[in-house]
Coordinates of C-alpha atoms in Angstrom, one line a residue:
M1 CA 0.0 0.0 0.0
Q2 CA 2.9 2.4 0.6
T3 CA 4.0 1.7 -3.0
R4 CA 0.5 2.4 -4.1
L5 CA 0.5 5.7 -2.3
L6 CA 3.8 6.8 -3.8
A7 CA 2.5 5.9 -7.3
S8 CA -0.6 8.0 -6.5
L9 CA 1.5 11.0 -5.5
M10 CA 3.4 10.8 -8.8
L11 CA 0.1 10.7 -10.7
M12 CA -1.2 13.6 -8.7
A13 CA 2.0 15.7 -9.0
F14 CA 1.6 18.9 -11.1
T15 CA 4.0 19.4 -14.0
A16 CA 7.1 21.4 -13.5
G17 CA 6.5 25.1 -14.1
H18 CA 3.0 25.1 -12.6
A19 CA 2.7 28.0 -10.2
A20 CA 3.8 27.1 -6.7
A21 CA 0.9 26.4 -4.3
Q22 CA 0.3 29.2 -1.8
T23 CA -1.0 28.6 1.7
P24 CA -4.8 28.6 1.4
P25 CA -7.2 29.5 4.2
S26 CA -7.6 26.5 6.5
T27 CA -11.4 25.9 6.7
L28 CA -13.9 24.8 4.1
A29 CA -16.0 27.9 4.6
E30 CA -13.0 30.2 4.0
Q31 CA -11.8 28.2 1.0
Q32 CA -15.4 28.3 -0.4
Q33 CA -15.3 32.1 -0.3
A34 CA -11.8 32.3 -1.8
L35 CA -12.9 30.0 -4.7
R36 CA -16.0 32.1 -5.3
N37 CA -14.2 35.4 -5.4
G38 CA -11.5 34.0 -7.6
S39 CA -8.5 34.5 -5.3
L40 CA -8.0 30.7 -5.2
S41 CA -8.5 28.0 -7.8
A42 CA -9.5 24.3 -7.2
Q43 CA -6.2 23.2 -8.8
Q44 CA -4.1 25.4 -6.5
L45 CA -6.0 24.1 -3.5
L46 CA -5.6 20.4 -4.5
Q47 CA -1.9 21.0 -5.3
W48 CA -1.4 22.5 -1.8
Y49 CA -2.9 19.6 -0.1
T50 CA -1.1 17.1 -2.3
Q51 CA 2.2 18.7 -1.2
Q52 CA 1.1 18.6 2.5
I53 CA 0.3 14.9 2.2
A54 CA 3.7 14.2 0.6
Q55 CA 5.5 16.1 3.4
K56 CA 3.5 14.9 6.4
N57 CA 2.3 11.4 5.6
P58 CA 5.6 9.8 6.5
Q59 CA 5.1 11.1 10.1
T60 CA 1.4 10.4 10.4
G61 CA 0.6 7.4 8.1
A62 CA -2.8 9.0 7.8
V63 CA -3.4 8.7 4.0
I64 CA -3.5 5.2 2.4
S65 CA -3.9 6.2 -1.2
L66 CA -4.6 9.2 -3.5
D67 CA -7.1 9.3 -6.3
P68 CA -5.5 9.9 -9.7
Q69 CA -8.8 11.3 -10.9
A70 CA -8.7 14.2 -8.5
K71 CA -6.4 16.4 -10.6
Q72 CA -8.8 16.2 -13.6
A73 CA -11.8 16.9 -11.3
A74 CA -10.0 20.1 -10.0
L75 CA -9.3 21.2 -13.6
L76 CA -13.0 20.7 -14.5
A77 CA -14.1 22.7 -11.5
D78 CA -11.9 25.6 -12.5
Q79 CA -13.1 25.4 -16.2
Q80 CA -16.8 25.2 -15.3
K81 CA -16.5 27.8 -12.5
N82 CA -19.7 26.5 -10.9
F83 CA -18.5 27.6 -7.5
R84 CA -22.1 28.3 -6.3
L85 CA -22.3 24.5 -5.7
P86 CA -22.0 24.1 -1.9
L87 CA -18.7 22.2 -2.0
A88 CA -17.4 23.1 -5.4
G89 CA -13.6 22.6 -5.7
L90 CA -13.2 21.6 -2.1
P91 CA -10.9 18.6 -1.6
L92 CA -11.8 15.8 0.9
L93 CA -10.4 12.5 2.0
I94 CA -12.6 9.6 2.8
K95 CA -12.0 6.6 5.0
D96 CA -10.8 3.5 3.2
N97 CA -13.9 1.5 4.0
I98 CA -16.0 3.7 1.8
D99 CA -16.3 2.8 -1.9
A100 CA -15.3 5.4 -4.5
Q101 CA -15.3 4.8 -8.2
G102 CA -11.9 3.8 -9.7
T103 CA -10.3 3.2 -6.3
I104 CA -9.5 0.2 -4.1
T105 CA -11.5 -0.1 -0.8
T106 CA -9.4 -2.2 1.7
A107 CA -11.0 -1.6 5.1
G108 CA -7.4 -1.7 6.1
S109 CA -7.0 -5.4 5.2
L110 CA -4.7 -7.0 2.7
A111 CA -7.5 -9.4 2.0
L112 CA -9.2 -6.6 0.1
A113 CA -6.1 -5.5 -1.8
E114 CA -7.8 -6.2 -5.1
N115 CA -11.2 -4.6 -4.2
L116 CA -11.2 -2.1 -7.1
K117 CA -14.7 -0.4 -7.1
Q118 CA -16.5 0.7 -10.2
Q119 CA -19.0 3.0 -8.6
D120 CA -19.3 5.4 -5.7
A121 CA -21.0 4.7 -2.5
P122 CA -24.1 7.0 -2.4
V123 CA -22.6 9.2 0.3
V124 CA -19.6 9.8 -2.0
A125 CA -21.9 10.4 -5.0
R126 CA -23.7 13.0 -2.9
L127 CA -20.5 14.8 -2.0
R128 CA -19.3 14.8 -5.6
K129 CA -22.8 16.2 -6.7
A130 CA -22.2 19.0 -4.3
G131 CA -18.9 19.7 -6.1
A132 CA -16.4 18.1 -3.7
I133 CA -13.2 16.6 -5.0
I134 CA -12.3 13.2 -3.5
A135 CA -8.5 13.6 -3.1
G136 CA -7.9 10.1 -1.7
K137 CA -8.5 7.7 1.1
T138 CA -7.4 7.6 4.7
N139 CA -5.9 4.7 6.7
L140 CA -7.9 3.2 9.5
S141 CA -7.9 0.5 12.2
E142 CA -8.1 -2.8 10.3
W143 CA -11.7 -4.0 9.9
A144 CA -12.8 -0.9 11.8
N145 CA -11.3 -2.2 15.1
L146 CA -13.4 -5.3 15.3
R147 CA -10.7 -7.9 14.6
S148 CA -9.2 -8.3 18.1
T149 CA -9.8 -7.4 21.7
R150 CA -6.1 -6.4 21.8
S151 CA -6.0 -4.3 18.6
T152 CA -4.0 -1.1 18.4
S153 CA -6.1 1.7 17.0
G154 CA -4.9 3.1 13.7
W155 CA -2.9 0.0 12.6
S156 CA -3.8 -1.9 9.5
S157 CA -2.0 -4.5 7.4
A158 CA -2.8 -2.4 4.3
G159 CA -1.6 0.9 5.6
A160 CA 0.6 0.4 8.7
Q161 CA 0.3 2.7 11.7
V162 CA -1.6 6.0 11.9
R163 CA 0.1 8.4 14.4
N164 CA -1.3 11.4 16.2
P165 CA 0.1 14.7 14.8
Y166 CA 0.2 16.3 18.3
D167 CA 2.6 13.5 19.3
P168 CA 3.5 10.8 16.7
A169 CA 4.3 8.4 19.6
R170 CA 0.6 8.5 20.6
S171 CA -2.6 7.1 19.1
A172 CA -4.9 8.9 16.7
C173 CA -7.7 6.6 18.1
G174 CA -9.8 4.5 15.8
S175 CA -11.2 3.4 13.7
S176 CA -11.3 6.6 11.7
S177 CA -7.7 7.4 12.8
G178 CA -6.4 8.4 9.4
S179 CA -9.3 10.8 8.8
G180 CA -8.6 12.5 12.2
A181 CA -4.9 12.7 11.8
A182 CA -5.0 14.0 8.2
V183 CA -7.3 16.9 9.1
A184 CA -5.5 17.7 12.3
A185 CA -2.1 17.8 10.5
R186 CA -3.7 20.1 7.8
M187 CA -3.1 17.5 5.1
I188 CA -6.7 18.1 4.0
P189 CA -9.4 20.6 5.2
A190 CA -11.9 17.9 6.1
A191 CA -12.5 14.2 5.9
I192 CA -15.2 11.6 6.2
G193 CA -15.0 8.9 8.8
T194 CA -17.4 6.1 9.9
E195 CA -18.6 5.1 13.4
T196 CA -20.1 2.1 15.0
D197 CA -19.2 3.1 18.6
G198 CA -16.7 5.9 19.0
S199 CA -14.9 5.6 15.6
V200 CA -15.7 9.2 14.6
V201 CA -15.9 11.0 17.9
C202 CA -12.9 9.4 19.5
P203 CA -10.4 10.2 16.7
A204 CA -12.0 13.7 16.4
S205 CA -11.5 14.3 20.1
V206 CA -7.8 13.2 20.4
N207 CA -6.9 15.0 17.2
G208 CA -8.6 18.3 18.2
L209 CA -11.4 18.2 15.6
V210 CA -15.2 18.6 15.4
G211 CA -16.7 15.2 14.7
L212 CA -20.3 14.2 14.2
K213 CA -21.9 10.8 14.3
P214 CA -25.3 11.3 12.8
T215 CA -28.6 9.6 13.6
I216 CA -28.7 6.1 12.2
G217 CA -30.7 6.6 9.0
L218 CA -29.7 10.2 8.1
V219 CA -26.7 9.1 5.9
S220 CA -26.6 6.2 3.5
R221 CA -24.4 3.2 4.4
T222 CA -24.6 1.5 1.0
G223 CA -21.1 0.9 -0.3
I224 CA -19.4 1.0 3.1
V225 CA -17.7 -2.0 4.5
P226 CA -20.0 -2.8 7.4
I227 CA -19.8 -3.8 11.1
S228 CA -23.4 -3.3 12.2
H229 CA -26.4 -2.3 10.2
N230 CA -27.8 -1.2 13.6
Q231 CA -25.0 1.2 14.5
D232 CA -22.9 2.0 11.5
T233 CA -22.9 5.5 9.9
A234 CA -20.6 7.8 8.1
G235 CA -19.9 11.2 9.6
P236 CA -17.9 14.4 8.9
M237 CA -14.6 15.3 10.7
T238 CA -13.6 19.0 10.4
L239 CA -11.8 21.9 11.9
T240 CA -15.0 23.8 12.7
V241 CA -18.6 23.3 13.5
L242 CA -19.6 25.3 10.4
D243 CA -17.5 23.1 8.2
N244 CA -19.2 20.0 9.7
A245 CA -22.6 21.4 8.9
L246 CA -21.5 22.2 5.3
L247 CA -20.6 18.5 4.8
L248 CA -23.7 17.2 6.5
N249 CA -25.8 19.3 4.2
A250 CA -24.4 17.3 1.3
M251 CA -24.2 13.9 3.0
A252 CA -27.7 13.7 4.5
G253 CA -30.6 12.1 2.6
S254 CA -32.6 9.0 1.7
D255 CA -31.1 6.1 -0.2
P256 CA -33.4 3.5 -1.8
Q257 CA -30.7 0.8 -1.3
D258 CA -30.6 1.5 2.5
P259 CA -34.1 1.1 3.9
V260 CA -33.2 2.6 7.3
T261 CA -32.7 6.0 5.5
R262 CA -36.3 6.1 4.3
Q263 CA -37.2 9.0 6.7
A264 CA -34.0 11.0 6.0
D265 CA -35.3 13.4 3.4
R266 CA -38.3 14.2 5.6
R267 CA -36.5 14.4 8.9
R268 CA -33.3 16.2 7.9
S269 CA -32.8 19.9 8.3
A270 CA -33.0 21.9 5.1
D271 CA -29.7 23.7 6.0
Y272 CA -27.6 22.6 8.9
T273 CA -25.6 25.8 8.7
K274 CA -28.6 28.0 9.4
G275 CA -28.4 30.0 12.6
L276 CA -24.9 28.7 13.7
D277 CA -23.5 32.3 13.6
K278 CA -26.1 33.4 16.1
A279 CA -26.4 30.3 18.2
T280 CA -26.2 30.8 22.0
L281 CA -25.9 28.8 25.1
K282 CA -28.0 31.2 27.1
G283 CA -30.8 29.3 28.8
K284 CA -29.9 26.0 27.3
R285 CA -30.3 23.1 29.7
L286 CA -27.4 20.6 29.5
G287 CA -27.2 17.4 31.5
I288 CA -23.8 16.6 32.8
V289 CA -23.7 12.8 32.6
T290 CA -21.8 12.1 35.8
N291 CA -21.1 8.4 35.2
L292 CA -19.6 9.2 31.8
S293 CA -17.5 12.0 33.3
Q294 CA -15.5 9.8 35.7
G295 CA -12.2 7.9 35.5
Y296 CA -10.1 10.7 34.1
D297 CA -6.8 11.9 35.3
T298 CA -6.4 15.1 37.3
D299 CA -5.6 17.4 34.3
T300 CA -8.5 16.2 32.2
K301 CA -10.9 16.6 35.2
A302 CA -9.6 20.1 35.6
L303 CA -10.2 21.0 32.0
F304 CA -13.7 19.6 32.2
E305 CA -14.4 21.7 35.3
Q306 CA -13.1 24.8 33.5
T307 CA -15.4 23.9 30.6
L308 CA -18.4 23.6 32.9
S309 CA -17.6 27.0 34.3
L310 CA -17.4 28.4 30.8
L311 CA -20.7 26.9 29.9
K312 CA -22.3 28.5 33.0
A313 CA -20.7 31.9 32.2
Q314 CA -22.3 31.7 28.7
G315 CA -25.7 31.3 30.4
A316 CA -26.2 27.5 30.2
V317 CA -28.1 25.7 32.9
L318 CA -26.2 22.6 34.0
V319 CA -28.0 19.7 35.6
A320 CA -26.2 16.6 37.0
V321 CA -27.7 13.4 35.7
E322 CA -26.7 9.7 35.5
M323 CA -27.1 7.6 32.4
P324 CA -29.0 4.5 33.6
H325 CA -28.4 0.9 32.5
M326 CA -24.8 1.4 31.3
E327 CA -23.6 -2.1 32.5
A328 CA -26.5 -3.8 30.7
I329 CA -26.1 -1.8 27.5
E330 CA -22.4 -2.6 27.3
K331 CA -23.1 -6.3 28.0
D332 CA -25.6 -6.6 25.2
E333 CA -23.7 -4.4 22.6
L334 CA -20.8 -6.7 21.7
P335 CA -22.8 -9.9 21.0
V336 CA -25.1 -7.7 18.7
L337 CA -22.1 -6.2 16.9
L338 CA -20.5 -9.6 16.3
T339 CA -23.6 -11.1 14.9
D340 CA -24.1 -8.1 12.6
F341 CA -20.5 -8.1 11.5
K342 CA -20.6 -11.6 10.2
A343 CA -23.9 -11.0 8.3
G344 CA -22.9 -7.6 7.0
L345 CA -19.4 -8.6 5.9
N346 CA -20.6 -11.7 4.1
A347 CA -23.1 -9.5 2.2
Y348 CA -20.5 -6.9 1.3
L349 CA -17.9 -9.5 0.1
A350 CA -20.5 -11.0 -2.2
T351 CA -20.6 -7.7 -4.1
T352 CA -16.8 -7.4 -4.5
P353 CA -15.0 -8.0 -7.9
S354 CA -14.0 -11.6 -8.7
A355 CA -10.4 -10.6 -8.1
V356 CA -11.1 -10.5 -4.4
K357 CA -10.7 -14.1 -3.3
P358 CA -12.2 -14.0 0.2
R359 CA -16.0 -14.2 -0.3
T360 CA -17.0 -14.8 3.3
M361 CA -15.8 -13.9 6.8
A362 CA -14.6 -17.5 7.1
D363 CA -12.4 -16.9 4.0
V364 CA -11.0 -13.7 5.6
I365 CA -10.1 -15.6 8.7
A366 CA -8.4 -18.2 6.7
F367 CA -6.6 -15.5 4.6
N368 CA -5.3 -13.9 7.9
Q369 CA -4.1 -17.3 9.1
Q370 CA -2.2 -18.0 5.9
N371 CA -0.7 -14.5 5.9
A372 CA -0.2 -14.1 9.6
A373 CA 3.3 -12.6 9.4
K374 CA 1.9 -9.6 7.5
V375 CA -1.6 -9.5 8.9
M376 CA -1.2 -10.4 12.5
P377 CA 2.3 -9.2 13.7
H378 CA 0.9 -7.4 16.7
F379 CA -2.5 -8.9 17.5
T380 CA -4.8 -11.8 16.5
Q381 CA -8.3 -12.1 15.2
D382 CA -10.2 -13.4 18.2
L383 CA -13.2 -11.0 17.7
M384 CA -13.5 -12.1 14.0
E385 CA -13.5 -15.7 15.2
Q386 CA -16.2 -15.0 17.7
A387 CA -18.2 -13.2 15.0
Q388 CA -17.9 -16.3 12.7
A389 CA -19.3 -18.5 15.5
T390 CA -22.5 -16.4 15.9
A391 CA -25.8 -18.0 15.0
G392 CA -27.2 -15.3 12.6
L393 CA -29.7 -12.5 12.6
R394 CA -32.7 -14.8 13.4
D395 CA -31.1 -16.0 16.6
P396 CA -33.5 -15.3 19.5
A397 CA -30.7 -14.4 21.9
Y398 CA -29.4 -11.8 19.4
R399 CA -32.8 -10.3 18.8
Q400 CA -33.5 -10.0 22.5
A401 CA -30.1 -8.4 23.1
L402 CA -30.6 -5.9 20.3
A403 CA -34.1 -4.9 21.4
R404 CA -33.1 -4.6 25.0
A405 CA -29.9 -2.5 24.3
K406 CA -31.8 -0.2 22.0
R407 CA -34.5 0.4 24.6
L408 CA -32.2 0.9 27.5
A409 CA -29.9 3.3 25.6
G410 CA -32.7 5.1 23.8
K411 CA -36.2 5.3 25.2
Q412 CA -35.3 4.4 28.8
G413 CA -31.9 6.1 28.6
I414 CA -31.2 9.3 26.6
D415 CA -34.8 10.0 25.9
A416 CA -35.9 9.6 29.5
L417 CA -33.1 11.9 30.8
L418 CA -33.9 14.6 28.3
K419 CA -37.6 14.5 29.1
R420 CA -37.3 14.1 32.9
H421 CA -34.9 17.1 33.2
Q422 CA -36.2 19.1 30.2
L423 CA -32.7 19.1 28.7
D424 CA -31.5 20.3 25.3
A425 CA -28.6 17.8 25.3
L426 CA -26.4 15.7 27.4
I427 CA -22.7 16.4 27.8
A428 CA -19.5 14.7 29.0
P429 CA -15.8 14.5 28.1
T430 CA -15.6 12.6 24.8
T431 CA -12.6 10.6 25.9
G432 CA -9.2 11.3 27.5
P433 CA -6.0 12.5 25.8
A434 CA -4.2 10.3 23.3
W435 CA -2.4 7.3 24.8
P436 CA 1.0 5.9 23.7
I437 CA 1.0 3.4 20.8
D438 CA 1.7 0.1 22.5
Y439 CA 1.5 -3.1 20.5
A440 CA 2.0 -5.3 23.5
N441 CA -0.9 -4.0 25.5
G442 CA -3.2 -2.5 22.8
D443 CA -5.3 0.6 23.4
V444 CA -5.5 2.1 26.9
I445 CA -8.4 4.5 26.6
E446 CA -9.2 6.8 29.5
G447 CA -13.0 7.1 29.5
S448 CA -15.6 7.4 26.7
A449 CA -19.0 9.0 26.2
S450 CA -19.8 7.3 22.9
T451 CA -21.7 4.1 23.8
P452 CA -25.2 5.5 24.7
A453 CA -25.7 7.4 21.5
A454 CA -24.1 4.7 19.4
V455 CA -26.3 1.9 20.7
A456 CA -29.5 4.1 20.6
G457 CA -28.6 5.2 17.0
Y458 CA -28.7 8.9 18.1
P459 CA -26.5 11.8 17.0
H460 CA -23.3 12.6 18.9
L461 CA -21.2 15.7 18.4
T462 CA -17.7 16.3 19.8
V463 CA -16.1 19.8 19.8
P464 CA -12.5 20.5 21.1
M465 CA -12.5 21.9 24.7
G466 CA -8.8 22.3 25.1
L467 CA -5.4 20.7 25.6
V468 CA -4.2 18.4 28.4
R469 CA -0.4 18.2 28.5
G470 CA -0.4 19.4 24.9
L471 CA -2.9 16.8 23.7
P472 CA -6.5 17.7 22.6
V473 CA -9.6 16.6 24.5
G474 CA -13.2 17.0 23.2
L475 CA -16.5 17.8 24.8
S476 CA -19.5 15.6 23.7
F477 CA -23.0 16.8 23.1
F478 CA -25.7 14.1 22.4
A479 CA -29.5 14.0 22.3
G480 CA -32.4 12.2 20.7
A481 CA -32.9 11.1 17.1
W482 CA -32.7 13.7 14.3
T483 CA -31.4 16.5 16.6
E484 CA -28.2 17.2 14.6
H485 CA -29.1 20.9 14.0
R486 CA -29.6 21.5 17.7
L487 CA -26.3 19.8 18.5
L488 CA -24.5 21.8 15.9
Q489 CA -25.9 25.0 17.2
L490 CA -24.8 24.1 20.8
G491 CA -21.4 23.2 19.4
A492 CA -21.1 26.4 17.5
A493 CA -21.9 28.5 20.5
F494 CA -19.4 26.6 22.6
E495 CA -16.7 26.8 19.9
R496 CA -17.0 30.6 19.9
A497 CA -16.7 30.8 23.7
R498 CA -13.6 28.7 24.2
P499 CA -10.0 29.5 23.0
A500 CA -9.1 28.0 19.6
L501 CA -6.7 25.0 19.7
P502 CA -3.3 25.5 18.1
A503 CA -2.4 23.3 15.1
P504 CA 0.0 20.5 15.8
V505 CA 3.7 21.0 14.9
L506 CA 5.1 17.8 13.4
P507 CA 8.7 17.0 14.1
E508 CA 11.2 17.3 11.2
A509 CA 12.5 13.7 11.7
K510 CA 10.4 11.1 9.9
V511 CA 8.8 8.4 12.0
T512 CA 9.1 4.9 10.4
A513 CA 5.7 3.2 10.2
Q514 CA 5.6 -0.2 11.9

């Protein structure tokens, strides 16, 4: 895959004599304005980020491949000058478990090294229709972190290790690690990740980004390598809340191939950017989820307390609450995900080109065993083996666990708290600061707020709240289904009130990927 990336960089390189790329504005909204007033071209913008990827990817391992079609797309954008399209000329990276025409989708696995796709996933098609340029794909935790209980976030056999730009010895979290690291390192202005439980909001938090996991059913999952049809969704990862809303405008909508999205066109907001500039925290009732705000080190606790004081100073009303049934929710979640994973992966593999030899999860497990030196140098595939042993989607135990977990997390959990305390949203630290990459022990994560919204299928927004020992930590906002606009407004008001995070400064010395 490293050879593939180098080849992509050569294909993407502009010819000698082309005007040197100048530093563009950093956010999508600012770049959109520059493209519209003619002070920046789509080709210049793409060239700048191609150079940033070439310079910074050796330290971060964030990008797994570049799309050789992107240069032509940028040229066409400049020729057509249709910069009234909401994302016209703006370059994005997408996670490498999302299909894009003319590119290989690996999900981080060498088993899918020949998975050359001939059409876009609907979410990618929507982004292109809005004018976005897909510059390439980001590395990720192999099989979206559901291969082993001892996996190391950000490592994949197809792309090696993703590293946190704020400290390359530390994790970028997973599974959308490459999307988080690429945006944080300013290798791209925004990226698309996917989440089942924490895989957008955790990498967004530890990389100092805004990340949104939408309501299940707001964004199509067709053409995305699955874990769970009950919890999977794509989501935007950006430098600002406004940029997040710009992407969500393009991504949200019904897909006839994904029945769960049948309500999306009716339930989505017409414009998620509307009112963000005037959004306020005054009078907003926020529930501090106490049992999701525990287990953090002294410095992270201090930052959270400072954040609560800031929210109060902005006029928010804070109410201490406890998320009920957490132990039962967590007990039911993994068996559900494992059952879904087997069914979903078998269905996806059946759609892959004939060049892809593994056609079932059992075939992938056998491939991993046959190629253990390359695929399993650091951790095994115990979770995949457990998934293979599940009894299927008709299994009564599975159905009971699914229904129970959804009810406890949703109706009797998040919904009940919001109603009982008349809350606008629930808040907690998203997770702790990035931890050292450690193949012997795997991930050592300090707290997480992702599970209730993930299991319920509800939206979850994380916004940077500050640095802990030089490492970013995010603040989570989550609420009931279809409340993305409300969460984005709360996030925008909070974003304006707190100091901006500094960009990471990568060391000059290159870090060799493992």
